[in-house]
Coordinates of C-alpha atoms in Angstrom, one line a residue:
M1 CA 68.7 300.1 121.3
I2 CA 72.3 301.5 121.3
A3 CA 75.3 300.9 119.1
A4 CA 78.0 298.7 120.4
D5 CA 80.7 301.3 119.8
A6 CA 78.8 304.0 121.7
F7 CA 78.9 301.9 124.9
L8 CA 82.4 300.4 124.5
E9 CA 84.0 303.8 123.7
Q10 CA 82.5 305.2 126.9
T11 CA 84.0 302.3 128.9
R12 CA 87.3 302.8 127.2
V13 CA 87.5 306.5 128.1
R14 CA 86.9 305.5 131.7
G15 CA 90.0 303.3 131.6
F16 CA 88.7 299.9 130.9
G17 CA 91.3 298.1 128.8
L18 CA 90.5 294.5 128.8
Y19 CA 87.2 292.7 128.0
T20 CA 86.6 289.0 128.5
G21 CA 83.6 286.7 128.5
V22 CA 81.6 283.8 127.2
P23 CA 79.3 284.2 124.1
C24 CA 75.6 285.0 124.3
S25 CA 73.5 286.0 121.3
Y26 CA 72.6 289.3 123.2
L27 CA 76.4 290.0 123.5
K28 CA 77.2 289.2 119.9
P29 CA 77.5 292.8 118.8
F30 CA 79.9 293.6 121.7
I31 CA 82.1 290.6 121.1
N32 CA 82.2 291.3 117.4
Y33 CA 83.2 294.9 118.0
C34 CA 85.9 293.9 120.4
L35 CA 87.3 291.4 117.9
D36 CA 87.2 294.0 115.1
D37 CA 88.9 296.8 117.1
P38 CA 92.7 296.2 117.2
E39 CA 93.0 298.5 120.2
I40 CA 90.7 296.4 122.3
H41 CA 92.1 293.4 124.2
Y42 CA 89.5 290.7 124.3
V43 CA 90.0 287.3 125.9
A44 CA 87.6 284.5 125.0
A45 CA 87.2 282.7 128.3
A46 CA 86.3 279.0 128.5
N47 CA 83.7 279.6 131.2
E48 CA 82.1 282.4 133.2
G49 CA 84.2 281.8 136.3
D50 CA 87.4 282.0 134.2
A51 CA 86.1 285.3 132.7
V52 CA 85.8 286.7 136.2
A53 CA 89.3 285.5 137.1
V54 CA 90.9 286.9 133.9
A55 CA 89.2 290.2 134.6
A56 CA 90.4 290.2 138.2
G57 CA 93.9 289.5 137.2
A58 CA 93.9 292.4 134.7
E59 CA 92.6 294.7 137.4
L60 CA 95.2 293.6 139.9
A61 CA 97.8 294.4 137.2
G62 CA 96.4 297.9 136.8
T63 CA 94.0 297.5 133.9
P64 CA 90.3 297.9 134.7
A65 CA 88.3 295.1 133.1
V66 CA 84.8 294.1 131.9
A67 CA 83.5 290.5 132.2
M68 CA 80.4 289.6 130.2
F69 CA 78.3 286.5 130.0
Q70 CA 74.9 285.0 129.9
N71 CA 72.8 284.7 133.1
S72 CA 72.6 280.9 132.6
G73 CA 76.3 280.8 133.3
L74 CA 76.1 283.1 136.4
G75 CA 76.4 280.0 138.6
N76 CA 79.8 279.2 137.1
A77 CA 80.9 282.7 138.3
V78 CA 79.6 282.5 141.8
N79 CA 82.8 281.1 143.3
P80 CA 85.2 283.7 142.1
L81 CA 82.6 286.5 142.7
T82 CA 82.2 285.5 146.3
S83 CA 85.7 284.2 147.2
L84 CA 88.0 286.2 145.0
T85 CA 86.6 289.6 144.0
W86 CA 84.7 290.2 147.2
T87 CA 87.5 288.9 149.5
F88 CA 90.3 290.8 147.8
R89 CA 88.1 293.9 146.9
I90 CA 88.7 293.7 143.2
P91 CA 86.3 296.0 141.3
L92 CA 85.0 294.6 138.0
L93 CA 82.2 295.7 135.6
L94 CA 80.0 292.8 134.9
I95 CA 77.5 292.6 132.0
V96 CA 75.0 289.8 132.5
T97 CA 72.4 289.1 129.9
L98 CA 68.9 288.3 131.0
R99 CA 67.7 285.2 129.2
G100 CA 64.3 283.9 130.3
A101 CA 63.1 287.3 131.5
P102 CA 59.7 287.1 133.2
Q103 CA 57.0 288.6 131.0
G104 CA 59.7 288.7 128.3
P105 CA 60.0 287.1 124.9
A106 CA 59.7 283.3 124.8
D107 CA 63.0 281.6 125.5
E108 CA 64.6 278.2 125.9
P109 CA 63.4 276.1 129.0
Q110 CA 66.9 276.2 130.6
H111 CA 66.6 279.9 131.1
R112 CA 63.2 279.9 132.8
L113 CA 64.4 279.7 136.4
M114 CA 67.6 281.8 136.0
G115 CA 65.5 284.5 134.3
K116 CA 63.5 284.9 137.5
I117 CA 66.4 284.9 139.9
T118 CA 69.3 286.7 138.2
G119 CA 68.8 289.9 140.2
E120 CA 68.2 288.0 143.4
M121 CA 71.5 286.1 142.9
L122 CA 73.4 289.3 142.4
N123 CA 71.8 290.7 145.5
A124 CA 72.7 287.6 147.5
M125 CA 76.3 288.1 146.4
Q126 CA 76.1 291.8 147.5
I127 CA 76.8 292.9 143.9
P128 CA 74.7 296.0 143.2
W129 CA 73.2 296.2 139.7
S130 CA 71.2 298.3 137.3
W131 CA 69.7 297.8 133.9
F132 CA 72.0 298.0 130.9
P133 CA 71.2 301.2 128.9
R134 CA 68.9 300.9 125.9
E135 CA 69.1 304.6 124.8
A136 CA 72.3 306.5 124.0
A137 CA 71.4 309.1 126.6
E138 CA 71.4 306.5 129.3
I139 CA 75.0 305.3 128.7
E140 CA 76.8 308.0 130.6
P141 CA 74.7 308.1 133.7
T142 CA 74.6 304.3 133.9
L143 CA 78.4 304.1 133.7
E144 CA 78.8 307.0 136.2
A145 CA 76.7 305.1 138.7
A146 CA 78.8 302.0 138.1
M147 CA 82.1 303.9 138.5
R148 CA 81.0 305.4 141.8
H149 CA 80.6 301.9 143.2
L150 CA 83.7 300.4 141.6
Q151 CA 85.9 303.2 142.9
G152 CA 84.1 303.6 146.2
A153 CA 83.6 300.0 147.3
S154 CA 86.3 298.3 145.2
R155 CA 84.0 295.5 144.4
P156 CA 82.1 294.4 141.3
Y157 CA 79.0 296.1 139.8
A158 CA 76.7 294.5 137.3
L159 CA 74.6 295.6 134.4
I160 CA 71.8 293.3 133.4
M161 CA 71.2 293.4 129.7
R162 CA 67.8 292.7 128.2
Q163 CA 67.1 291.4 124.7
G164 CA 67.4 294.0 122.0
S165 CA 69.6 296.4 123.9
V166 CA 72.4 296.5 121.4
A167 CA 72.2 296.9 117.6
P168 CA 73.8 294.2 115.5
W169 CA 77.5 294.6 114.6
P170 CA 78.7 292.3 111.8
L171 CA 82.0 290.6 112.5
R172 CA 84.8 291.5 110.1
S173 CA 87.6 289.6 111.8
G174 CA 87.9 286.9 114.4
L175 CA 90.2 285.4 117.0
P176 CA 93.8 285.3 115.8
R177 CA 94.7 281.8 114.7
R178 CA 97.6 280.3 116.7
P179 CA 99.4 277.3 115.3
R180 CA 99.1 273.9 116.9
Q181 CA 102.0 272.2 118.5
A182 CA 103.5 269.6 116.2
V183 CA 101.9 266.4 117.6
P184 CA 101.2 263.4 115.4
D185 CA 97.6 263.2 114.0
A186 CA 96.7 266.6 115.5
L187 CA 96.3 268.1 112.0
S188 CA 93.5 267.1 109.7
P189 CA 92.3 268.2 106.3
V190 CA 89.9 271.1 105.9
P191 CA 86.7 269.6 107.2
A192 CA 84.5 268.3 104.5
A193 CA 81.6 266.8 106.5
T194 CA 78.7 268.6 108.0
R195 CA 77.5 268.2 111.6
G196 CA 74.4 266.3 110.2
E197 CA 76.6 263.9 108.2
M198 CA 78.7 263.1 111.3
L199 CA 75.5 262.7 113.4
G200 CA 74.2 260.3 110.7
A201 CA 77.3 258.3 111.1
V202 CA 76.8 258.1 114.8
L203 CA 73.2 256.9 114.3
E204 CA 74.4 254.3 111.8
A205 CA 76.9 252.9 114.3
A206 CA 74.6 253.1 117.3
G207 CA 72.6 250.2 118.5
D208 CA 69.0 250.3 119.7
D209 CA 70.1 249.9 123.4
D210 CA 72.7 252.7 123.2
A211 CA 72.3 255.8 125.2
I212 CA 73.2 259.0 123.3
V213 CA 73.8 262.3 125.2
A214 CA 73.8 265.3 122.9
T215 CA 75.3 268.6 124.1
T216 CA 73.2 271.7 124.2
G217 CA 72.5 273.8 121.1
Y218 CA 72.5 272.7 117.5
T219 CA 73.9 269.3 118.1
G220 CA 70.9 268.1 120.0
R221 CA 68.5 269.8 117.6
E222 CA 70.2 268.2 114.5
L223 CA 70.2 264.8 116.1
Y224 CA 66.5 265.2 116.8
A225 CA 65.8 266.2 113.2
L226 CA 67.6 263.1 112.0
A227 CA 66.0 260.7 114.3
D228 CA 64.2 260.9 117.6
R229 CA 64.7 257.8 119.8
P230 CA 64.0 257.1 123.5
G231 CA 67.7 256.6 124.0
H232 CA 68.5 260.2 123.0
F233 CA 69.1 262.8 125.7
Y234 CA 69.0 266.3 124.2
M235 CA 70.7 268.6 126.7
T236 CA 69.4 272.2 127.3
G237 CA 71.8 274.4 129.2
S238 CA 74.4 272.9 131.5
M239 CA 77.0 273.6 128.9
G240 CA 80.1 271.5 129.2
C241 CA 78.4 268.8 131.2
A242 CA 77.8 266.2 128.5
A243 CA 80.9 264.1 129.2
S244 CA 80.2 264.0 132.9
I245 CA 76.5 263.0 132.3
G246 CA 77.8 260.2 130.1
L247 CA 80.3 259.1 132.7
G248 CA 77.5 258.8 135.3
I249 CA 75.4 256.7 132.9
A250 CA 78.3 254.5 131.9
T251 CA 79.3 253.9 135.5
A252 CA 75.8 253.1 136.6
Q253 CA 75.2 250.8 133.6
P254 CA 78.6 249.3 132.5
D255 CA 76.9 246.9 130.1
R256 CA 75.3 249.6 128.0
R257 CA 77.2 251.6 125.4
V258 CA 77.1 255.3 126.0
V259 CA 77.9 257.8 123.2
V260 CA 78.5 261.4 124.2
L261 CA 78.2 264.0 121.5
D262 CA 80.2 267.0 122.5
G263 CA 81.2 270.4 121.0
D264 CA 84.5 272.2 121.1
G265 CA 83.1 275.2 122.9
A266 CA 81.3 273.1 125.4
L267 CA 84.3 270.8 126.1
L268 CA 86.6 273.7 126.5
M269 CA 84.3 275.1 129.2
R270 CA 84.9 272.0 131.4
L271 CA 88.1 270.4 130.3
G272 CA 88.5 268.8 133.7
A273 CA 85.9 266.2 132.7
L274 CA 88.5 264.7 130.4
A275 CA 90.7 263.9 133.3
T276 CA 87.9 262.4 135.3
V277 CA 86.7 260.2 132.5
G278 CA 90.3 259.2 131.7
Y279 CA 90.9 258.2 135.3
Y280 CA 87.8 256.0 135.7
R281 CA 88.0 254.7 132.1
P282 CA 84.5 253.3 131.6
A283 CA 85.0 250.7 128.9
N284 CA 81.5 251.4 127.5
L285 CA 81.9 255.1 126.9
R286 CA 82.4 256.7 123.4
H287 CA 83.2 260.4 123.4
V288 CA 82.7 262.2 120.1
L289 CA 83.8 265.8 119.8
L290 CA 82.1 267.7 116.9
D291 CA 84.7 270.4 116.3
N292 CA 84.1 273.3 114.0
G293 CA 86.1 275.9 115.9
V294 CA 83.2 278.2 116.8
H295 CA 80.4 278.6 119.3
E296 CA 77.8 278.1 116.5
S297 CA 74.7 278.0 118.7
T298 CA 75.3 281.5 120.0
G299 CA 76.2 283.2 116.8
G300 CA 79.5 281.7 115.5
Q301 CA 82.1 283.4 117.7
A302 CA 85.4 281.6 117.4
T303 CA 86.7 279.2 120.0
V304 CA 90.4 278.5 120.7
S305 CA 90.0 275.0 119.2
P306 CA 92.3 275.7 116.2
S307 CA 95.3 275.9 118.5
L308 CA 94.6 272.6 120.3
D309 CA 95.3 269.0 119.9
F310 CA 92.2 267.5 121.6
C311 CA 93.3 263.9 120.9
A312 CA 96.7 264.4 122.6
M313 CA 94.8 266.0 125.5
A314 CA 92.5 263.0 125.8
R315 CA 95.4 260.6 125.7
A316 CA 97.2 262.6 128.4
C317 CA 94.1 262.4 130.5
G318 CA 94.0 258.6 130.3
Y319 CA 91.8 257.8 127.3
P320 CA 93.4 254.6 125.9
R321 CA 92.2 255.4 122.4
A322 CA 91.9 258.8 120.7
L323 CA 91.8 259.7 117.0
T324 CA 90.6 262.3 114.5
A325 CA 87.8 261.5 112.0
A326 CA 87.7 263.7 109.0
D327 CA 84.8 261.9 107.4
P328 CA 81.7 259.9 108.4
V329 CA 83.1 256.6 107.3
T330 CA 86.1 257.0 109.6
L331 CA 83.8 257.9 112.4
I332 CA 81.6 254.8 111.8
N333 CA 84.7 252.5 111.8
A334 CA 86.0 254.0 115.0
L335 CA 82.7 253.6 116.8
E336 CA 82.2 250.0 115.5
A337 CA 85.8 248.9 116.1
P338 CA 86.4 246.4 118.9
G339 CA 88.3 247.5 122.0
T340 CA 87.6 248.9 125.4
G341 CA 87.0 252.5 126.0
P342 CA 86.7 255.2 126.7
L343 CA 87.2 256.1 123.1
F344 CA 87.7 259.7 122.1
V345 CA 87.0 260.8 118.5
R346 CA 87.5 264.4 117.3
A347 CA 85.2 264.7 114.4
A348 CA 86.1 267.7 112.3
I349 CA 83.0 269.4 110.8
R350 CA 82.2 272.3 108.6
R351 CA 80.4 275.3 110.0
G352 CA 76.7 275.8 109.1
V353 CA 73.2 274.9 110.2
P354 CA 70.3 273.6 108.2
D355 CA 67.4 276.0 107.6
D356 CA 64.3 275.6 109.7
L357 CA 66.0 273.3 112.2
P358 CA 63.3 271.9 114.6
R359 CA 63.5 271.8 118.4
P360 CA 62.6 268.7 120.4
Q361 CA 58.9 268.8 121.0
Q362 CA 59.0 267.0 124.4
K363 CA 59.3 269.2 127.5
P364 CA 62.6 268.6 129.3
A365 CA 61.0 266.7 132.2
R366 CA 59.1 264.4 129.8
L367 CA 62.2 263.8 127.8
A368 CA 64.1 262.8 131.0
A369 CA 61.3 260.5 132.0
R370 CA 61.4 258.8 128.6
F371 CA 65.2 258.5 128.8
R372 CA 65.0 256.9 132.2
R373 CA 62.5 254.3 130.9
H374 CA 64.9 253.5 128.1
L375 CA 67.8 253.0 130.6
D376 CA 65.5 251.0 132.9
P377 CA 62.3 249.6 131.4
A378 CA 61.2 248.6 134.9
H379 CA 61.3 252.3 135.9
A380 CA 57.7 253.1 136.3
G381 CA 58.1 256.8 137.3
T382 CA 55.3 259.2 136.5
T383 CA 55.7 261.3 133.4
A384 CA 56.5 264.8 134.5
S385 CA 54.4 267.6 133.2
A386 CA 56.8 270.5 134.0

């Protein structure tokens, strides 16, 4: 295990001046160190493809850059890695964490396949890679090998980081807060409600026939802890896709109310979904954003949420109704109020997670089969065992 500063200082002396990425618990010490060091320029990207593009722009402008993210998001980066950095010969140092490592520690089901094929994907993209150093003596030779490729081929080089490679680094600062634009109802009081209280409000307002799609991470786990129903779909992975899944369900079954439980970090990853939902405007869709300003499921790194007016964005994208709920009662009233959708509700919540939060016991395939039967009782499909 190495210290975050030992590696980052070695990249800095080799000219790397900008760091960008998407949080992963393995990367938490790196991101915390970058945020704490006023001389390091760190850009919190909304998704992995954006991180590659930000790093590419910095390199084109004369500043070598590092892009780092979880392997489960490597797919989001495939397009710019194959059509931008390869085509224009833009050298970037990539740090890709290895979740779901074969013969590694137990991990979430969404990492199982990617854990097996991370190296193969990099090979297919013609991106040479090596293991991220775990000992201080390995840092310099690892970076020298990377620099030879970056300078010689002018194309990306990747380091695959396994669990426990970097020692913890406690965060002493955070993303600088930027003021919102002055838009009516953008501001709300300091959040008083917890995620669990807001989820309880959703359950109180939801009917037995409703379909509830919960974004990946603590949202799905807390919903499961409060109540497990056949109409609940607890996402694992596919971060940012909750609204699009909800749109598909709402379009296929226009007579069923669909409630999407989103997170600020997840929504920021795929903001284009707002425009798609706003264009098709399914009357039966209710989109609830649980906004606490951090990527809580990966360690509490800040998002850029505090500078945004999500309700104004939803209205601009075509949502006929958008409002902020600072308490559970307001959320219940919004969900129960008559009117056609899609409805967008930004539910401001406090940070924090209950102790000993359980995980859904069903395997993902069984959960999907149960959800299908809820949506279509006539659906006989076999119960998957995978």
